[in-house]
Amino acid sequence: MATPTPMKHTLSQQGSGRTPSQTQHGAAATPPVSTPFSMAHAALSPHGSRLSPQAVKKSPAISAAALLNHPTSNSAVSFDSPSAAAAFSTLQLSDLDFKSLGGLAGLQVGRNTDDEKAKRLDEVISILSQTRGYVSEAGLERLAHKLGLECLWDEHIAGESKRTLVIAGSALELLIGFTDNIVQSLALAFPESSDSVNKHAEDAGKILLENLKLQPGQSPLTKQLDRFSVNFERLAILDKLSIASVLNLYEAIAGVYDSLSRLHQWELQKVREDASLAGRSDEYLRNMVLCTRSGTPAMNARGKVGMRIDYWKDKHLQPPTNPQMAAYVEKHEKIWGILVGCAPINMNLDVNVHPVRVSHHWIPESVERPHIPGDLQTGPMVQWLEPQDTLVPPDPEKAGDSLLGPRLPSVTFSATFDPPMPISLGLWEQLRSMGIGIPPMVSSKSFDLLVFPMAPGDYYDPSELREIHSTKDVKYQLPGSPAWNSRKHANSLYIYKPVYGKTLTEASFSHPQQLIAMLPYLRQYAFLSTLLENSFKEDTGPKRTPPQTMMHPDTLSKKTTTNRDEFNRFMSISSPIAKSPNSDAPTPMDISTSMSIDPVSQPNHPHPSGTVPMSIDGASQSQLLPSQAAHSQPTSHFNTQVPPTGGPNSHPNTQTFSNSSHTLTFGPSGSDPEAIKIDINLTMAHGPRLQIAFPFRASETAIVVLEIRENGQVHVESQNVLGERNRVAPNGRERRPEDLGKMLETLEDIGKWVEFVRTRWA
């Protein structure tokens, strides 16, 4: 095969501007030089190959890359030189796959249509809108206009560098004072509202000013509006949806807050009058109302403007014992709450949700419902009221509405969950049946995937077994010793039968009673999420450290008289809480100090054939979790092949997958022979259940099946911890299985709970 050579044009031809196709008759056109790279470029071009049929026919250098657009092309590849063939052989275009090119995965071949351009423009705008701008005169004015509010500048005396930005709405007025483009003051007022609204304006203004003022180490060039924008937008939404002199949504929110505040004070009074709680600190009683009753309403708290209902908090059964610890807990420990606001009504979603009503009487002043003869309810009950509808004038933008007269507002109460709460599909549908405005669950994920998300791009099949492994150092104290010890735990979570769920972020409601009714279920999943995160996620924030809670040496020498003293010693609370001899309080859980475990003499991980009488699903069959059954035959319930925990190929913070399981590993790689292996089986079929297996004595494995119920209460379904050897405590009290549940409720950590049982009850 001869290599084609280009023709030599004369000077007149090159200067005439003619193309080869315009040459004189008889002059052959110069064929393009064919190389594999040019063929590949033509094939990958968005316009496809531009080779003419003549060029295809005449050129001997046609490669498969030029024929990629032809689905039936199976012709052999030919080249015009051996070097071209060698170069093309290294490209392997036949194996080229856009999915393997990462950033080119979303590349679309072809010309951009108007719809594609609009879509990309929307994506760019969405990315840019995530940044709210910087704190400056122009930035705040631009934000106010974006929220639909009016702005006016109030100039000061000539020559001074002070200016005041006045932002006004239908029921809102905000004055921001600047000096040299730096915020110095802020005043918030609601001119059209009553004292029930304006009494909260000062606290809200302090939060907004804190969001705008420069903090130590901050520069005016980099101070962003993000925190201020989120808070101010909540106020702006209420102002935008309000109707002057007719519908004041600030009054509506204040009315809900006043009613729930009366309920909170009434419940707090009831628990203070409860004889079984005599001797408890006021902080303990407040936590009880927050986590087991109707929550704690608050206005302009925790750095957020507006109303919220707190319903759960970390370590609520371990109240701080001194002001320093109280300040630390307030700043660092997590609190779950619901932000109450208003939103436009969604006719497709809020079918069963009543429009907003402005009232301060959702609950009467007396709160308690009078006893009705023949009523089966013997205890005190809350009397909820149904306020009258709030009517607004016809909408002038809708033709024909003026003939219908006053109408209901197109606004409803809204609830924003802080933080968002992952719940199961069953609870989601139950909330919908209660009249809560949430969309039907069209798409969902498994509950474990909501708590432990997969890394982007990782494969996940919910029908297969999923494993999650974590290695943690657990701090504990031996009975009678002030020294802190550390033991390594190798935790393994197994999910055999996933239950689908969804994360609850926002909802609408008609009556505050609906919010109170859903709190027990939210606490149930808040406690479950806390257990899983404390046991399997890496610590992301500060915790109560032993030096801050260390007992004084003189308290350790006291003779133990109550179970509460021993529990406080384990939890390192600075002063024991002694039970009053005249109190009718139930006997707290027992902690024995006579049969503690020596961590040196205990085997690291025995493999006995321990059994439990009831499986986690309620079946009457014996079973073992994978690492406890290393030397036993698996039962029918655990018939899935499970890879061993850890191993030399495991890596921290990575996910590895096999044909039968999904494995997610946190912490140091590899299995530590010194670590105590704790296996946990999670099921959600009839409510959250945990089966926990851990080495208990030298020749026994403890297996405890727990159900997480409403309000975060732990019910012990089965256990093999208590027996004839340890059923009676040294102080003579008989230990009960429910004590295991109360201990877990208090500790909120499976690792600490395991050490509690191993060092006190073995």
PDB file of N, CA, C and O in Angstrom, residues 554-620:
ATOM      1  N   ASP A 554     -13.111  11.921  99.176  1.00  0.00           N
ATOM      2  CA  ASP A 554     -13.775  11.626 100.441  1.00  0.00           C
ATOM      3  C   ASP A 554     -15.108  10.933 100.223  1.00  0.00           C
ATOM      4  O   ASP A 554     -15.565  10.165 101.069  1.00  0.00           O
ATOM      5  N   THR A 555     -15.737  11.177  99.067  1.00  0.00           N
ATOM      6  CA  THR A 555     -17.020  10.515  98.818  1.00  0.00           C
ATOM      7  C   THR A 555     -16.833   9.047  98.493  1.00  0.00           C
ATOM      8  O   THR A 555     -17.742   8.252  98.675  1.00  0.00           O
ATOM      9  N   LEU A 556     -15.647   8.669  98.004  1.00  0.00           N
ATOM     10  CA  LEU A 556     -15.420   7.276  97.668  1.00  0.00           C
ATOM     11  C   LEU A 556     -15.269   6.418  98.909  1.00  0.00           C
ATOM     12  O   LEU A 556     -15.465   5.212  98.855  1.00  0.00           O
ATOM     13  N   SER A 557     -14.911   7.000 100.022  1.00  0.00           N
ATOM     14  CA  SER A 557     -14.703   6.231 101.240  1.00  0.00           C
ATOM     15  C   SER A 557     -15.990   6.002 102.013  1.00  0.00           C
ATOM     16  O   SER A 557     -15.999   5.271 102.976  1.00  0.00           O
ATOM     17  N   LYS A 558     -17.081   6.620 101.575  1.00  0.00           N
ATOM     18  CA  LYS A 558     -18.346   6.436 102.283  1.00  0.00           C
ATOM     19  C   LYS A 558     -18.890   5.034 102.033  1.00  0.00           C
ATOM     20  O   LYS A 558     -18.723   4.472 100.965  1.00  0.00           O
ATOM     21  N   LYS A 559     -19.585   4.545 102.999  1.00  0.00           N
ATOM     22  CA  LYS A 559     -20.203   3.242 102.854  1.00  0.00           C
ATOM     23  C   LYS A 559     -21.437   3.361 101.969  1.00  0.00           C
ATOM     24  O   LYS A 559     -22.248   4.258 102.139  1.00  0.00           O
ATOM     25  N   THR A 560     -21.566   2.438 101.038  1.00  0.00           N
ATOM     26  CA  THR A 560     -22.703   2.477 100.123  1.00  0.00           C
ATOM     27  C   THR A 560     -23.967   2.067 100.860  1.00  0.00           C
ATOM     28  O   THR A 560     -24.025   1.010 101.484  1.00  0.00           O
ATOM     29  N   THR A 561     -25.004   2.929 100.749  1.00  0.00           N
ATOM     30  CA  THR A 561     -26.264   2.648 101.422  1.00  0.00           C
ATOM     31  C   THR A 561     -27.413   2.463 100.444  1.00  0.00           C
ATOM     32  O   THR A 561     -28.426   1.893 100.811  1.00  0.00           O
ATOM     33  N   THR A 562     -27.266   2.983  99.232  1.00  0.00           N
ATOM     34  CA  THR A 562     -28.354   2.864  98.257  1.00  0.00           C
ATOM     35  C   THR A 562     -27.778   2.498  96.902  1.00  0.00           C
ATOM     36  O   THR A 562     -26.592   2.675  96.627  1.00  0.00           O
ATOM     37  N   ASN A 563     -28.655   2.002  96.043  1.00  0.00           N
ATOM     38  CA  ASN A 563     -28.271   1.709  94.673  1.00  0.00           C
ATOM     39  C   ASN A 563     -27.936   2.984  93.910  1.00  0.00           C
ATOM     40  O   ASN A 563     -27.072   2.997  93.036  1.00  0.00           O
ATOM     41  N   ARG A 564     -28.629   4.067  94.236  1.00  0.00           N
ATOM     42  CA  ARG A 564     -28.375   5.336  93.558  1.00  0.00           C
ATOM     43  C   ARG A 564     -26.946   5.808  93.808  1.00  0.00           C
ATOM     44  O   ARG A 564     -26.296   6.347  92.922  1.00  0.00           O
ATOM     45  N   ASP A 565     -26.428   5.583  95.031  1.00  0.00           N
ATOM     46  CA  ASP A 565     -25.051   5.974  95.313  1.00  0.00           C
ATOM     47  C   ASP A 565     -24.078   5.242  94.396  1.00  0.00           C
ATOM     48  O   ASP A 565     -23.145   5.831  93.855  1.00  0.00           O
ATOM     49  N   GLU A 566     -24.304   3.939  94.242  1.00  0.00           N
ATOM     50  CA  GLU A 566     -23.397   3.171  93.402  1.00  0.00           C
ATOM     51  C   GLU A 566     -23.507   3.583  91.940  1.00  0.00           C
ATOM     52  O   GLU A 566     -22.514   3.630  91.216  1.00  0.00           O
ATOM     53  N   PHE A 567     -24.712   3.870  91.493  1.00  0.00           N
ATOM     54  CA  PHE A 567     -24.867   4.300  90.104  1.00  0.00           C
ATOM     55  C   PHE A 567     -24.178   5.637  89.868  1.00  0.00           C
ATOM     56  O   PHE A 567     -23.509   5.844  88.863  1.00  0.00           O
ATOM     57  N   ASN A 568     -24.328   6.551  90.833  1.00  0.00           N
ATOM     58  CA  ASN A 568     -23.662   7.845  90.696  1.00  0.00           C
ATOM     59  C   ASN A 568     -22.149   7.694  90.715  1.00  0.00           C
ATOM     60  O   ASN A 568     -21.429   8.441  90.059  1.00  0.00           O
ATOM     61  N   ARG A 569     -21.675   6.730  91.476  1.00  0.00           N
ATOM     62  CA  ARG A 569     -20.227   6.478  91.492  1.00  0.00           C
ATOM     63  C   ARG A 569     -19.763   6.009  90.129  1.00  0.00           C
ATOM     64  O   ARG A 569     -18.719   6.436  89.627  1.00  0.00           O
ATOM     65  N   PHE A 570     -20.532   5.137  89.507  1.00  0.00           N
ATOM     66  CA  PHE A 570     -20.167   4.670  88.169  1.00  0.00           C
ATOM     67  C   PHE A 570     -20.200   5.802  87.154  1.00  0.00           C
ATOM     68  O   PHE A 570     -19.349   5.908  86.284  1.00  0.00           O
ATOM     69  N   MET A 571     -21.193   6.682  87.265  1.00  0.00           N
ATOM     70  CA  MET A 571     -21.333   7.783  86.323  1.00  0.00           C
ATOM     71  C   MET A 571     -20.468   8.971  86.687  1.00  0.00           C
ATOM     72  O   MET A 571     -20.455   9.980  85.991  1.00  0.00           O
ATOM     73  N   SER A 572     -19.754   8.901  87.817  1.00  0.00           N
ATOM     74  CA  SER A 572     -18.819   9.956  88.240  1.00  0.00           C
ATOM     75  C   SER A 572     -19.526  11.260  88.527  1.00  0.00           C
ATOM     76  O   SER A 572     -19.024  12.338  88.210  1.00  0.00           O
ATOM     77  N   ILE A 573     -20.702  11.219  89.090  1.00  0.00           N
ATOM     78  CA  ILE A 573     -21.375  12.440  89.523  1.00  0.00           C
ATOM     79  C   ILE A 573     -20.783  12.842  90.859  1.00  0.00           C
ATOM     80  O   ILE A 573     -20.564  12.008  91.733  1.00  0.00           O
ATOM     81  N   SER A 574     -20.545  14.132  91.042  1.00  0.00           N
ATOM     82  CA  SER A 574     -19.717  14.590  92.149  1.00  0.00           C
ATOM     83  C   SER A 574     -20.323  14.330  93.515  1.00  0.00           C
ATOM     84  O   SER A 574     -19.607  14.147  94.474  1.00  0.00           O
ATOM     85  N   SER A 575     -21.651  14.322  93.648  1.00  0.00           N
ATOM     86  CA  SER A 575     -22.245  14.096  94.965  1.00  0.00           C
ATOM     87  C   SER A 575     -23.377  13.103  94.834  1.00  0.00           C
ATOM     88  O   SER A 575     -24.269  13.284  94.028  1.00  0.00           O
ATOM     89  N   PRO A 576     -23.372  12.000  95.591  1.00  0.00           N
ATOM     90  CA  PRO A 576     -24.437  11.014  95.479  1.00  0.00           C
ATOM     91  C   PRO A 576     -25.773  11.598  95.901  1.00  0.00           C
ATOM     92  O   PRO A 576     -25.859  12.497  96.716  1.00  0.00           O
ATOM     93  N   ILE A 577     -26.836  11.036  95.299  1.00  0.00           N
ATOM     94  CA  ILE A 577     -28.190  11.436  95.650  1.00  0.00           C
ATOM     95  C   ILE A 577     -28.764  10.368  96.561  1.00  0.00           C
ATOM     96  O   ILE A 577     -28.996   9.236  96.138  1.00  0.00           O
ATOM     97  N   ALA A 578     -28.949  10.680  97.799  1.00  0.00           N
ATOM     98  CA  ALA A 578     -29.447   9.707  98.765  1.00  0.00           C
ATOM     99  C   ALA A 578     -30.961   9.691  98.762  1.00  0.00           C
ATOM    100  O   ALA A 578     -31.609  10.715  98.649  1.00  0.00           O
ATOM    101  N   LYS A 579     -31.497   8.529  98.853  1.00  0.00           N
ATOM    102  CA  LYS A 579     -32.947   8.380  98.888  1.00  0.00           C
ATOM    103  C   LYS A 579     -33.471   8.702 100.277  1.00  0.00           C
ATOM    104  O   LYS A 579     -32.950   8.247 101.285  1.00  0.00           O
ATOM    105  N   SER A 580     -34.533   9.488 100.300  1.00  0.00           N
ATOM    106  CA  SER A 580     -35.134   9.853 101.574  1.00  0.00           C
ATOM    107  C   SER A 580     -35.767   8.637 102.220  1.00  0.00           C
ATOM    108  O   SER A 580     -36.449   7.858 101.574  1.00  0.00           O
ATOM    109  N   PRO A 581     -35.556   8.432 103.533  1.00  0.00           N
ATOM    110  CA  PRO A 581     -36.127   7.228 104.153  1.00  0.00           C
ATOM    111  C   PRO A 581     -37.631   7.233 104.150  1.00  0.00           C
ATOM    112  O   PRO A 581     -38.246   6.184 104.211  1.00  0.00           O
ATOM    113  N   ASN A 582     -38.275   8.406 104.092  1.00  0.00           N
ATOM    114  CA  ASN A 582     -39.730   8.479 104.096  1.00  0.00           C
ATOM    115  C   ASN A 582     -40.318   8.547 102.695  1.00  0.00           C
ATOM    116  O   ASN A 582     -41.514   8.723 102.529  1.00  0.00           O
ATOM    117  N   SER A 583     -39.472   8.474 101.689  1.00  0.00           N
ATOM    118  CA  SER A 583     -39.963   8.630 100.326  1.00  0.00           C
ATOM    119  C   SER A 583     -40.594   7.340  99.842  1.00  0.00           C
ATOM    120  O   SER A 583     -40.177   6.244 100.187  1.00  0.00           O
ATOM    121  N   ASP A 584     -41.610   7.503  99.003  1.00  0.00           N
ATOM    122  CA  ASP A 584     -42.263   6.360  98.384  1.00  0.00           C
ATOM    123  C   ASP A 584     -41.705   6.089  96.998  1.00  0.00           C
ATOM    124  O   ASP A 584     -42.326   5.381  96.201  1.00  0.00           O
ATOM    125  N   ALA A 585     -40.573   6.681  96.678  1.00  0.00           N
ATOM    126  CA  ALA A 585     -40.008   6.513  95.341  1.00  0.00           C
ATOM    127  C   ALA A 585     -39.656   5.056  95.110  1.00  0.00           C
ATOM    128  O   ALA A 585     -39.248   4.340  96.022  1.00  0.00           O
ATOM    129  N   PRO A 586     -39.830   4.589  93.885  1.00  0.00           N
ATOM    130  CA  PRO A 586     -39.463   3.210  93.592  1.00  0.00           C
ATOM    131  C   PRO A 586     -37.966   3.003  93.761  1.00  0.00           C
ATOM    132  O   PRO A 586     -37.153   3.898  93.559  1.00  0.00           O
ATOM    133  N   THR A 587     -37.614   1.796  94.173  1.00  0.00           N
ATOM    134  CA  THR A 587     -36.202   1.501  94.395  1.00  0.00           C
ATOM    135  C   THR A 587     -35.461   1.568  93.083  1.00  0.00           C
ATOM    136  O   THR A 587     -35.847   0.919  92.121  1.00  0.00           O
ATOM    137  N   PRO A 588     -34.399   2.360  93.021  1.00  0.00           N
ATOM    138  CA  PRO A 588     -33.666   2.456  91.763  1.00  0.00           C
ATOM    139  C   PRO A 588     -32.911   1.180  91.464  1.00  0.00           C
ATOM    140  O   PRO A 588     -32.863   0.254  92.260  1.00  0.00           O
ATOM    141  N   MET A 589     -32.294   1.174  90.287  1.00  0.00           N
ATOM    142  CA  MET A 589     -31.602  -0.018  89.843  1.00  0.00           C
ATOM    143  C   MET A 589     -30.443  -0.351  90.781  1.00  0.00           C
ATOM    144  O   MET A 589     -29.861   0.510  91.405  1.00  0.00           O
ATOM    145  N   ASP A 590     -30.131  -1.613  90.834  1.00  0.00           N
ATOM    146  CA  ASP A 590     -29.084  -2.073  91.739  1.00  0.00           C
ATOM    147  C   ASP A 590     -27.758  -2.176  91.014  1.00  0.00           C
ATOM    148  O   ASP A 590     -27.684  -2.478  89.851  1.00  0.00           O
ATOM    149  N   ILE A 591     -26.712  -1.909  91.747  1.00  0.00           N
ATOM    150  CA  ILE A 591     -25.361  -2.074  91.232  1.00  0.00           C
ATOM    151  C   ILE A 591     -24.560  -2.803  92.299  1.00  0.00           C
ATOM    152  O   ILE A 591     -24.383  -2.311  93.396  1.00  0.00           O
ATOM    153  N   SER A 592     -24.106  -3.958  91.975  1.00  0.00           N
ATOM    154  CA  SER A 592     -23.345  -4.742  92.941  1.00  0.00           C
ATOM    155  C   SER A 592     -21.865  -4.474  92.782  1.00  0.00           C
ATOM    156  O   SER A 592     -21.346  -4.374  91.700  1.00  0.00           O
ATOM    157  N   THR A 593     -21.175  -4.355  93.907  1.00  0.00           N
ATOM    158  CA  THR A 593     -19.733  -4.095  93.876  1.00  0.00           C
ATOM    159  C   THR A 593     -18.917  -5.302  94.303  1.00  0.00           C
ATOM    160  O   THR A 593     -17.698  -5.224  94.361  1.00  0.00           O
ATOM    161  N   SER A 594     -19.581  -6.399  94.607  1.00  0.00           N
ATOM    162  CA  SER A 594     -18.840  -7.526  95.166  1.00  0.00           C
ATOM    163  C   SER A 594     -18.335  -8.489  94.110  1.00  0.00           C
ATOM    164  O   SER A 594     -17.444  -9.277  94.389  1.00  0.00           O
ATOM    165  N   MET A 595     -18.869  -8.460  92.912  1.00  0.00           N
ATOM    166  CA  MET A 595     -18.496  -9.439  91.898  1.00  0.00           C
ATOM    167  C   MET A 595     -18.047  -8.718  90.638  1.00  0.00           C
ATOM    168  O   MET A 595     -18.583  -8.902  89.568  1.00  0.00           O
ATOM    169  N   SER A 596     -17.074  -7.884  90.764  1.00  0.00           N
ATOM    170  CA  SER A 596     -16.575  -7.152  89.607  1.00  0.00           C
ATOM    171  C   SER A 596     -15.637  -8.022  88.798  1.00  0.00           C
ATOM    172  O   SER A 596     -15.108  -9.021  89.270  1.00  0.00           O
ATOM    173  N   ILE A 597     -15.403  -7.595  87.566  1.00  0.00           N
ATOM    174  CA  ILE A 597     -14.539  -8.347  86.659  1.00  0.00           C
ATOM    175  C   ILE A 597     -13.166  -7.735  86.648  1.00  0.00           C
ATOM    176  O   ILE A 597     -13.014  -6.529  86.545  1.00  0.00           O
ATOM    177  N   ASP A 598     -12.175  -8.580  86.763  1.00  0.00           N
ATOM    178  CA  ASP A 598     -10.802  -8.121  86.595  1.00  0.00           C
ATOM    179  C   ASP A 598     -10.497  -8.108  85.106  1.00  0.00           C
ATOM    180  O   ASP A 598     -10.497  -9.157  84.467  1.00  0.00           O
ATOM    181  N   PRO A 599     -10.260  -6.929  84.495  1.00  0.00           N
ATOM    182  CA  PRO A 599     -10.077  -6.895  83.047  1.00  0.00           C
ATOM    183  C   PRO A 599      -8.856  -7.644  82.575  1.00  0.00           C
ATOM    184  O   PRO A 599      -8.774  -8.024  81.420  1.00  0.00           O
ATOM    185  N   VAL A 600      -7.891  -7.883  83.458  1.00  0.00           N
ATOM    186  CA  VAL A 600      -6.691  -8.585  83.022  1.00  0.00           C
ATOM    187  C   VAL A 600      -6.930 -10.085  82.936  1.00  0.00           C
ATOM    188  O   VAL A 600      -6.434 -10.776  82.048  1.00  0.00           O
ATOM    189  N   SER A 601      -7.725 -10.609  83.881  1.00  0.00           N
ATOM    190  CA  SER A 601      -7.909 -12.054  83.942  1.00  0.00           C
ATOM    191  C   SER A 601      -8.977 -12.552  82.999  1.00  0.00           C
ATOM    192  O   SER A 601      -9.076 -13.750  82.779  1.00  0.00           O
ATOM    193  N   GLN A 602      -9.793 -11.667  82.441  1.00  0.00           N
ATOM    194  CA  GLN A 602     -10.874 -12.120  81.581  1.00  0.00           C
ATOM    195  C   GLN A 602     -10.374 -12.394  80.173  1.00  0.00           C
ATOM    196  O   GLN A 602      -9.512 -11.695  79.661  1.00  0.00           O
ATOM    197  N   PRO A 603     -10.909 -13.429  79.543  1.00  0.00           N
ATOM    198  CA  PRO A 603     -10.527 -13.686  78.140  1.00  0.00           C
ATOM    199  C   PRO A 603     -11.055 -12.568  77.258  1.00  0.00           C
ATOM    200  O   PRO A 603     -12.046 -11.924  77.567  1.00  0.00           O
ATOM    201  N   ASN A 604     -10.362 -12.363  76.156  1.00  0.00           N
ATOM    202  CA  ASN A 604     -10.732 -11.263  75.285  1.00  0.00           C
ATOM    203  C   ASN A 604     -12.063 -11.503  74.605  1.00  0.00           C
ATOM    204  O   ASN A 604     -12.888 -10.623  74.519  1.00  0.00           O
ATOM    205  N   HIS A 605     -12.260 -12.711  74.107  1.00  0.00           N
ATOM    206  CA  HIS A 605     -13.513 -12.979  73.399  1.00  0.00           C
ATOM    207  C   HIS A 605     -13.807 -14.463  73.397  1.00  0.00           C
ATOM    208  O   HIS A 605     -13.403 -15.193  72.493  1.00  0.00           O
ATOM    209  N   PRO A 606     -14.496 -14.948  74.407  1.00  0.00           N
ATOM    210  CA  PRO A 606     -14.834 -16.372  74.414  1.00  0.00           C
ATOM    211  C   PRO A 606     -15.879 -16.682  73.363  1.00  0.00           C
ATOM    212  O   PRO A 606     -16.627 -15.815  72.954  1.00  0.00           O
ATOM    213  N   HIS A 607     -15.966 -17.932  72.965  1.00  0.00           N
ATOM    214  CA  HIS A 607     -16.942 -18.355  71.964  1.00  0.00           C
ATOM    215  C   HIS A 607     -17.754 -19.527  72.507  1.00  0.00           C
ATOM    216  O   HIS A 607     -17.651 -20.652  72.035  1.00  0.00           O
ATOM    217  N   PRO A 608     -18.541 -19.306  73.526  1.00  0.00           N
ATOM    218  CA  PRO A 608     -19.358 -20.402  74.051  1.00  0.00           C
ATOM    219  C   PRO A 608     -20.613 -20.565  73.210  1.00  0.00           C
ATOM    220  O   PRO A 608     -20.918 -19.773  72.351  1.00  0.00           O
ATOM    221  N   SER A 609     -21.336 -21.573  73.513  1.00  0.00           N
ATOM    222  CA  SER A 609     -22.597 -21.810  72.814  1.00  0.00           C
ATOM    223  C   SER A 609     -23.734 -21.249  73.635  1.00  0.00           C
ATOM    224  O   SER A 609     -24.671 -21.943  74.008  1.00  0.00           O
ATOM    225  N   GLY A 610     -23.654 -19.974  73.934  1.00  0.00           N
ATOM    226  CA  GLY A 610     -24.712 -19.333  74.708  1.00  0.00           C
ATOM    227  C   GLY A 610     -25.970 -19.191  73.888  1.00  0.00           C
ATOM    228  O   GLY A 610     -25.944 -19.046  72.683  1.00  0.00           O
ATOM    229  N   THR A 611     -27.109 -19.244  74.540  1.00  0.00           N
ATOM    230  CA  THR A 611     -28.391 -19.147  73.853  1.00  0.00           C
ATOM    231  C   THR A 611     -29.268 -18.135  74.555  1.00  0.00           C
ATOM    232  O   THR A 611     -28.993 -17.697  75.666  1.00  0.00           O
ATOM    233  N   VAL A 612     -30.348 -17.795  73.895  1.00  0.00           N
ATOM    234  CA  VAL A 612     -31.351 -16.908  74.463  1.00  0.00           C
ATOM    235  C   VAL A 612     -32.706 -17.510  74.166  1.00  0.00           C
ATOM    236  O   VAL A 612     -32.920 -18.056  73.087  1.00  0.00           O
ATOM    237  N   PRO A 613     -33.638 -17.485  75.097  1.00  0.00           N
ATOM    238  CA  PRO A 613     -34.892 -18.204  74.890  1.00  0.00           C
ATOM    239  C   PRO A 613     -35.767 -17.616  73.799  1.00  0.00           C
ATOM    240  O   PRO A 613     -36.587 -18.315  73.239  1.00  0.00           O
ATOM    241  N   MET A 614     -35.645 -16.332  73.501  1.00  0.00           N
ATOM    242  CA  MET A 614     -36.516 -15.735  72.497  1.00  0.00           C
ATOM    243  C   MET A 614     -35.677 -14.944  71.518  1.00  0.00           C
ATOM    244  O   MET A 614     -34.773 -14.219  71.908  1.00  0.00           O
ATOM    245  N   SER A 615     -35.953 -15.096  70.240  1.00  0.00           N
ATOM    246  CA  SER A 615     -35.213 -14.352  69.234  1.00  0.00           C
ATOM    247  C   SER A 615     -35.714 -12.926  69.171  1.00  0.00           C
ATOM    248  O   SER A 615     -36.726 -12.567  69.749  1.00  0.00           O
ATOM    249  N   ILE A 616     -34.997 -12.113  68.409  1.00  0.00           N
ATOM    250  CA  ILE A 616     -35.356 -10.701  68.335  1.00  0.00           C
ATOM    251  C   ILE A 616     -36.678 -10.495  67.628  1.00  0.00           C
ATOM    252  O   ILE A 616     -37.356  -9.493  67.810  1.00  0.00           O
ATOM    253  N   ASP A 617     -37.069 -11.410  66.800  1.00  0.00           N
ATOM    254  CA  ASP A 617     -38.347 -11.297  66.114  1.00  0.00           C
ATOM    255  C   ASP A 617     -39.481 -11.947  66.888  1.00  0.00           C
ATOM    256  O   ASP A 617     -40.591 -12.046  66.381  1.00  0.00           O
ATOM    257  N   GLY A 618     -39.210 -12.403  68.073  1.00  0.00           N
ATOM    258  CA  GLY A 618     -40.246 -13.011  68.884  1.00  0.00           C
ATOM    259  C   GLY A 618     -40.354 -14.509  68.711  1.00  0.00           C
ATOM    260  O   GLY A 618     -41.188 -15.149  69.329  1.00  0.00           O
ATOM    261  N   ALA A 619     -39.532 -15.105  67.837  1.00  0.00           N
ATOM    262  CA  ALA A 619     -39.601 -16.539  67.620  1.00  0.00           C
ATOM    263  C   ALA A 619     -38.964 -17.275  68.788  1.00  0.00           C
ATOM    264  O   ALA A 619     -37.988 -16.825  69.369  1.00  0.00           O
ATOM    265  N   SER A 620     -39.497 -18.409  69.119  1.00  0.00           N
ATOM    266  CA  SER A 620     -38.954 -19.197  70.226  1.00  0.00           C
ATOM    267  C   SER A 620     -37.874 -20.118  69.690  1.00  0.00           C
ATOM    268  O   SER A 620     -38.094 -21.281  69.397  1.00  0.00           O
TER     269      SER A 620
END
